[in-house]
Amino acid sequence: MIVVLLGPPGAGKGTQAVRLAERQGAAHVASGDLFREALAAGTALGRQAQGYMDRGELVPDDIVVEMVLERLAQPDCDRGVILDGFPRTAAQAEALDAALAAQGRRVDAALAMDVPAEAILERMTGRRICRECQAPYHVRFNPPARAGQCDRCGGALYQRDDDREETVRHRLAVYQAQTLPLVAYYRQQGILRQVDGLGGVDEITARLVRALDAGAD
Ligand code: AP5
């Protein structure tokens, strides 16, 4: 099963994608994580993406599409994929559909998480990420068992540069302009399910699972 998780920055896509991937036995493919890994490894791709990410702008479509399609060609994606942060523009969604169609596959479901802007700002400023496996935590809402340390792999937690309030506000504006139209795109395909993204992490996982099991809106 191929699932697209849609939602504004800080909606909880990464938090929920990890859980859904475990539940479905699927691969978790997050375009932002791929960029941050490339940046940490000092690759040309990471250097290309860094300026855009620091400014809260989208990385150009051709760079993102090539990177994600390469990742989707890896064998672990044959079991199913939870896509987190991709696609983010109409061009990316169309490129994904074309690449999957060429393999006789398709996006099976798009889950859109709705979270108001005030809640997003609170979530982003308290977010901490694992340097090793990129798992997201929140100092108050979703703290690790041991402060500063990842529950999954023991890696050190850090705060992302693009989680400053000013950059978050810009990322929200970019989302409204460029990514929100994908809700209509997937609704038109009959595979959209909208889910309230406010509430506890477990509660939202349960809503997403119900939405996946229930079918399109
Ligand atoms: P990316 O890494 O994809 O960032 P994003 O989409 O902006 O999403 P976030 O990772 O910020 O948030 P999330 O929804 O995953 O929330 P999370 O679970 O962490 O992209 C970064 C940059 O890379 C982009 O700006 C762009 O430059 C580039 N990029 C990436 N993909 C691209 C693409 N396709 N095209 C072009 N450019 C691209 O949760 C947030 C916080 O809230 C955490 O602290 C978490 O613990 C907490 N939290 C989660 N759930 C709850 C809850 N229910 N209640 C309270 N707190 C919660």
PDB file of N, CA and C and ligand atoms in Angstrom, residues 8-15 31-32 35-36 52-53 57-59 64 85-86 88 92 123-124 127 136-138 141-142 160 162 171 199-201 204, ligand 1:
ATOM      1  N   PRO A   8       0.289  20.587   7.042  1.00  0.00           N
ATOM      2  CA  PRO A   8       1.245  21.683   7.169  1.00  0.00           C
ATOM      3  C   PRO A   8       2.486  21.256   7.937  1.00  0.00           C
ATOM      4  N   PRO A   9       3.560  22.063   7.861  1.00  0.00           N
ATOM      5  CA  PRO A   9       4.743  21.765   8.660  1.00  0.00           C
ATOM      6  C   PRO A   9       4.336  21.684  10.124  1.00  0.00           C
ATOM      7  N   GLY A  10       4.817  20.656  10.819  1.00  0.00           N
ATOM      8  CA  GLY A  10       4.495  20.524  12.233  1.00  0.00           C
ATOM      9  C   GLY A  10       3.145  19.887  12.513  1.00  0.00           C
ATOM     10  N   ALA A  11       2.464  19.401  11.481  1.00  0.00           N
ATOM     11  CA  ALA A  11       1.150  18.785  11.691  1.00  0.00           C
ATOM     12  C   ALA A  11       1.272  17.462  12.440  1.00  0.00           C
ATOM     13  N   GLY A  12       2.469  16.879  12.410  1.00  0.00           N
ATOM     14  CA  GLY A  12       2.662  15.583  13.061  1.00  0.00           C
ATOM     15  C   GLY A  12       2.850  14.467  12.038  1.00  0.00           C
ATOM     16  N   LYS A  13       3.182  14.840  10.803  1.00  0.00           N
ATOM     17  CA  LYS A  13       3.336  13.819   9.746  1.00  0.00           C
ATOM     18  C   LYS A  13       4.450  12.827  10.104  1.00  0.00           C
ATOM     19  N   GLY A  14       5.612  13.361  10.521  1.00  0.00           N
ATOM     20  CA  GLY A  14       6.740  12.481  10.843  1.00  0.00           C
ATOM     21  C   GLY A  14       6.410  11.576  12.021  1.00  0.00           C
ATOM     22  N   THR A  15       5.801  12.148  13.058  1.00  0.00           N
ATOM     23  CA  THR A  15       5.438  11.380  14.252  1.00  0.00           C
ATOM     24  C   THR A  15       4.522  10.215  13.873  1.00  0.00           C
ATOM     25  N   SER A  31      10.916  13.119   2.650  1.00  0.00           N
ATOM     26  CA  SER A  31      11.842  13.895   1.818  1.00  0.00           C
ATOM     27  C   SER A  31      12.714  14.811   2.674  1.00  0.00           C
ATOM     28  N   GLY A  32      12.147  15.420   3.722  1.00  0.00           N
ATOM     29  CA  GLY A  32      12.943  16.293   4.584  1.00  0.00           C
ATOM     30  C   GLY A  32      14.073  15.516   5.267  1.00  0.00           C
ATOM     31  N   PHE A  35      16.889  14.888   2.851  1.00  0.00           N
ATOM     32  CA  PHE A  35      17.734  16.075   2.692  1.00  0.00           C
ATOM     33  C   PHE A  35      18.645  16.270   3.901  1.00  0.00           C
ATOM     34  N   ARG A  36      18.074  16.094   5.112  1.00  0.00           N
ATOM     35  CA  ARG A  36      18.900  16.312   6.311  1.00  0.00           C
ATOM     36  C   ARG A  36      20.018  15.269   6.396  1.00  0.00           C
ATOM     37  N   TYR A  52      17.634  26.471   0.557  1.00  0.00           N
ATOM     38  CA  TYR A  52      16.164  26.469   0.471  1.00  0.00           C
ATOM     39  C   TYR A  52      15.571  26.114   1.833  1.00  0.00           C
ATOM     40  N   MET A  53      16.129  25.073   2.456  1.00  0.00           N
ATOM     41  CA  MET A  53      15.577  24.605   3.739  1.00  0.00           C
ATOM     42  C   MET A  53      15.733  25.682   4.813  1.00  0.00           C
ATOM     43  N   GLU A  57      11.948  27.646   2.136  1.00  0.00           N
ATOM     44  CA  GLU A  57      11.413  27.544   0.765  1.00  0.00           C
ATOM     45  C   GLU A  57      11.411  26.076   0.342  1.00  0.00           C
ATOM     46  N   LEU A  58      10.638  25.761  -0.699  1.00  0.00           N
ATOM     47  CA  LEU A  58      10.684  24.401  -1.227  1.00  0.00           C
ATOM     48  C   LEU A  58      11.934  24.228  -2.089  1.00  0.00           C
ATOM     49  N   VAL A  59      12.539  23.054  -1.997  1.00  0.00           N
ATOM     50  CA  VAL A  59      13.646  22.685  -2.882  1.00  0.00           C
ATOM     51  C   VAL A  59      13.034  22.475  -4.279  1.00  0.00           C
ATOM     52  N   VAL A  64      13.999  17.226  -5.944  1.00  0.00           N
ATOM     53  CA  VAL A  64      13.235  16.407  -4.981  1.00  0.00           C
ATOM     54  C   VAL A  64      12.747  15.124  -5.650  1.00  0.00           C
ATOM     55  N   GLY A  85       5.873  14.266   3.567  1.00  0.00           N
ATOM     56  CA  GLY A  85       6.496  15.498   3.056  1.00  0.00           C
ATOM     57  C   GLY A  85       6.692  15.499   1.554  1.00  0.00           C
ATOM     58  N   PHE A  86       6.271  14.467   0.896  1.00  0.00           N
ATOM     59  CA  PHE A  86       6.328  14.342  -0.566  1.00  0.00           C
ATOM     60  C   PHE A  86       5.081  13.602  -1.028  1.00  0.00           C
ATOM     61  N   ARG A  88       4.740  17.659  -2.623  1.00  0.00           N
ATOM     62  CA  ARG A  88       4.440  18.941  -1.999  1.00  0.00           C
ATOM     63  C   ARG A  88       4.026  19.983  -3.018  1.00  0.00           C
ATOM     64  N   GLN A  92       5.195  17.604  -8.432  1.00  0.00           N
ATOM     65  CA  GLN A  92       5.717  16.405  -7.740  1.00  0.00           C
ATOM     66  C   GLN A  92       4.677  15.291  -7.718  1.00  0.00           C
ATOM     67  N   ARG A 123       3.994  23.451  18.623  1.00  0.00           N
ATOM     68  CA  ARG A 123       4.625  22.146  18.386  1.00  0.00           C
ATOM     69  C   ARG A 123       6.057  22.310  17.871  1.00  0.00           C
ATOM     70  N   MET A 124       6.235  23.248  16.931  1.00  0.00           N
ATOM     71  CA  MET A 124       7.544  23.362  16.270  1.00  0.00           C
ATOM     72  C   MET A 124       8.618  23.879  17.208  1.00  0.00           C
ATOM     73  N   ARG A 127       9.979  21.169  19.372  1.00  0.00           N
ATOM     74  CA  ARG A 127      10.378  19.908  18.716  1.00  0.00           C
ATOM     75  C   ARG A 127      11.868  19.614  18.901  1.00  0.00           C
ATOM     76  N   PRO A 136      11.001  12.252  15.608  1.00  0.00           N
ATOM     77  CA  PRO A 136      10.690  13.529  16.244  1.00  0.00           C
ATOM     78  C   PRO A 136      10.116  13.368  17.645  1.00  0.00           C
ATOM     79  N   TYR A 137      10.485  14.297  18.547  1.00  0.00           N
ATOM     80  CA  TYR A 137       9.951  14.348  19.909  1.00  0.00           C
ATOM     81  C   TYR A 137       9.503  15.776  20.180  1.00  0.00           C
ATOM     82  N   HIS A 138       8.813  15.953  21.313  1.00  0.00           N
ATOM     83  CA  HIS A 138       8.460  17.304  21.754  1.00  0.00           C
ATOM     84  C   HIS A 138       8.770  17.384  23.238  1.00  0.00           C
ATOM     85  N   PHE A 141       4.946  17.648  24.759  1.00  0.00           N
ATOM     86  CA  PHE A 141       3.839  16.798  24.292  1.00  0.00           C
ATOM     87  C   PHE A 141       4.247  15.346  24.006  1.00  0.00           C
ATOM     88  N   ASN A 142       5.534  15.154  23.695  1.00  0.00           N
ATOM     89  CA  ASN A 142       5.967  13.806  23.300  1.00  0.00           C
ATOM     90  C   ASN A 142       7.435  13.638  23.703  1.00  0.00           C
ATOM     91  N   ARG A 160      16.003  21.616  15.149  1.00  0.00           N
ATOM     92  CA  ARG A 160      16.229  21.973  13.742  1.00  0.00           C
ATOM     93  C   ARG A 160      16.376  23.483  13.555  1.00  0.00           C
ATOM     94  N   ASP A 162      15.441  25.220  11.041  1.00  0.00           N
ATOM     95  CA  ASP A 162      14.275  25.854  10.411  1.00  0.00           C
ATOM     96  C   ASP A 162      13.054  25.846  11.330  1.00  0.00           C
ATOM     97  N   ARG A 171       7.178  28.967   6.266  1.00  0.00           N
ATOM     98  CA  ARG A 171       6.886  27.606   5.778  1.00  0.00           C
ATOM     99  C   ARG A 171       5.379  27.372   5.706  1.00  0.00           C
ATOM    100  N   GLY A 199      -5.030  16.749  19.175  1.00  0.00           N
ATOM    101  CA  GLY A 199      -5.307  15.712  20.177  1.00  0.00           C
ATOM    102  C   GLY A 199      -4.005  15.012  20.531  1.00  0.00           C
ATOM    103  N   GLY A 200      -4.106  13.946  21.293  1.00  0.00           N
ATOM    104  CA  GLY A 200      -2.905  13.213  21.691  1.00  0.00           C
ATOM    105  C   GLY A 200      -2.363  12.380  20.527  1.00  0.00           C
ATOM    106  N   VAL A 201      -1.080  12.024  20.623  1.00  0.00           N
ATOM    107  CA  VAL A 201      -0.425  11.284  19.532  1.00  0.00           C
ATOM    108  C   VAL A 201      -1.127   9.937  19.277  1.00  0.00           C
ATOM    109  N   ILE A 204      -4.525  10.351  17.569  1.00  0.00           N
ATOM    110  CA  ILE A 204      -4.432  10.682  16.147  1.00  0.00           C
ATOM    111  C   ILE A 204      -4.019   9.459  15.329  1.00  0.00           C
TER     112      ILE A 204
HETATM  113  P1  AP5 B   1      10.177  18.547   6.214  1.00  0.00           P
HETATM  114  O1  AP5 B   1      11.241  17.935   7.010  1.00  0.00           O
HETATM  115  O2  AP5 B   1       9.310  17.688   5.368  1.00  0.00           O
HETATM  116  O3  AP5 B   1       9.308  19.472   7.143  1.00  0.00           O
HETATM  117  P2  AP5 B   1       7.720  19.765   7.156  1.00  0.00           P
HETATM  118  O4  AP5 B   1       6.828  19.205   6.174  1.00  0.00           O
HETATM  119  O5  AP5 B   1       7.744  21.232   7.202  1.00  0.00           O
HETATM  120  O6  AP5 B   1       7.244  18.979   8.307  1.00  0.00           O
HETATM  121  P3  AP5 B   1       7.864  18.875   9.641  1.00  0.00           P
HETATM  122  O7  AP5 B   1       8.926  17.813   9.661  1.00  0.00           O
HETATM  123  O8  AP5 B   1       8.314  20.250  10.076  1.00  0.00           O
HETATM  124  O9  AP5 B   1       6.634  18.499  10.571  1.00  0.00           O
HETATM  125  P4  AP5 B   1       5.809  17.150  10.713  1.00  0.00           P
HETATM  126  O10 AP5 B   1       4.462  17.341  10.127  1.00  0.00           O
HETATM  127  O11 AP5 B   1       6.594  15.959  10.275  1.00  0.00           O
HETATM  128  O12 AP5 B   1       5.628  17.163  12.277  1.00  0.00           O
HETATM  129  P5  AP5 B   1       6.332  16.307  13.433  1.00  0.00           P
HETATM  130  O13 AP5 B   1       5.803  14.909  13.456  1.00  0.00           O
HETATM  131  O14 AP5 B   1       7.808  16.478  13.402  1.00  0.00           O
HETATM  132  O15 AP5 B   1      10.783  19.646   5.215  1.00  0.00           O
HETATM  133  C1  AP5 B   1      11.801  20.535   5.624  1.00  0.00           C
HETATM  134  C2  AP5 B   1      12.284  21.311   4.414  1.00  0.00           C
HETATM  135  O16 AP5 B   1      12.843  20.409   3.425  1.00  0.00           O
HETATM  136  C3  AP5 B   1      11.195  22.078   3.638  1.00  0.00           C
HETATM  137  O17 AP5 B   1      10.938  23.342   4.209  1.00  0.00           O
HETATM  138  C4  AP5 B   1      11.837  22.160   2.243  1.00  0.00           C
HETATM  139  O18 AP5 B   1      12.841  23.154   2.183  1.00  0.00           O
HETATM  140  C5  AP5 B   1      12.518  20.797   2.105  1.00  0.00           C
HETATM  141  N1  AP5 B   1      11.630  19.785   1.499  1.00  0.00           N
HETATM  142  C6  AP5 B   1      11.229  18.612   2.051  1.00  0.00           C
HETATM  143  N2  AP5 B   1      10.415  17.942   1.248  1.00  0.00           N
HETATM  144  C7  AP5 B   1      10.257  18.693   0.150  1.00  0.00           C
HETATM  145  C8  AP5 B   1       9.501  18.542  -1.055  1.00  0.00           C
HETATM  146  N3  AP5 B   1       8.729  17.457  -1.262  1.00  0.00           N
HETATM  147  N4  AP5 B   1       9.574  19.531  -1.983  1.00  0.00           N
HETATM  148  C9  AP5 B   1      10.340  20.615  -1.796  1.00  0.00           C
HETATM  149  N5  AP5 B   1      11.084  20.827  -0.686  1.00  0.00           N
HETATM  150  C10 AP5 B   1      11.037  19.872   0.286  1.00  0.00           C
HETATM  151  O19 AP5 B   1       5.708  17.060  14.711  1.00  0.00           O
HETATM  152  C11 AP5 B   1       6.057  18.400  15.005  1.00  0.00           C
HETATM  153  C12 AP5 B   1       6.246  18.536  16.536  1.00  0.00           C
HETATM  154  O20 AP5 B   1       4.972  18.347  17.169  1.00  0.00           O
HETATM  155  C13 AP5 B   1       7.180  17.484  17.147  1.00  0.00           C
HETATM  156  O21 AP5 B   1       7.879  18.089  18.206  1.00  0.00           O
HETATM  157  C14 AP5 B   1       6.218  16.406  17.690  1.00  0.00           C
HETATM  158  O22 AP5 B   1       6.753  15.705  18.799  1.00  0.00           O
HETATM  159  C15 AP5 B   1       5.007  17.259  18.091  1.00  0.00           C
HETATM  160  N6  AP5 B   1       3.740  16.553  17.957  1.00  0.00           N
HETATM  161  C16 AP5 B   1       3.412  15.626  17.013  1.00  0.00           C
HETATM  162  N7  AP5 B   1       2.145  15.207  17.187  1.00  0.00           N
HETATM  163  C17 AP5 B   1       1.663  15.926  18.252  1.00  0.00           C
HETATM  164  C18 AP5 B   1       0.402  15.965  18.906  1.00  0.00           C
HETATM  165  N8  AP5 B   1      -0.610  15.175  18.518  1.00  0.00           N
HETATM  166  N9  AP5 B   1       0.254  16.819  19.931  1.00  0.00           N
HETATM  167  C19 AP5 B   1       1.265  17.623  20.339  1.00  0.00           C
HETATM  168  N10 AP5 B   1       2.489  17.627  19.758  1.00  0.00           N
HETATM  169  C20 AP5 B   1       2.680  16.785  18.729  1.00  0.00           C
END
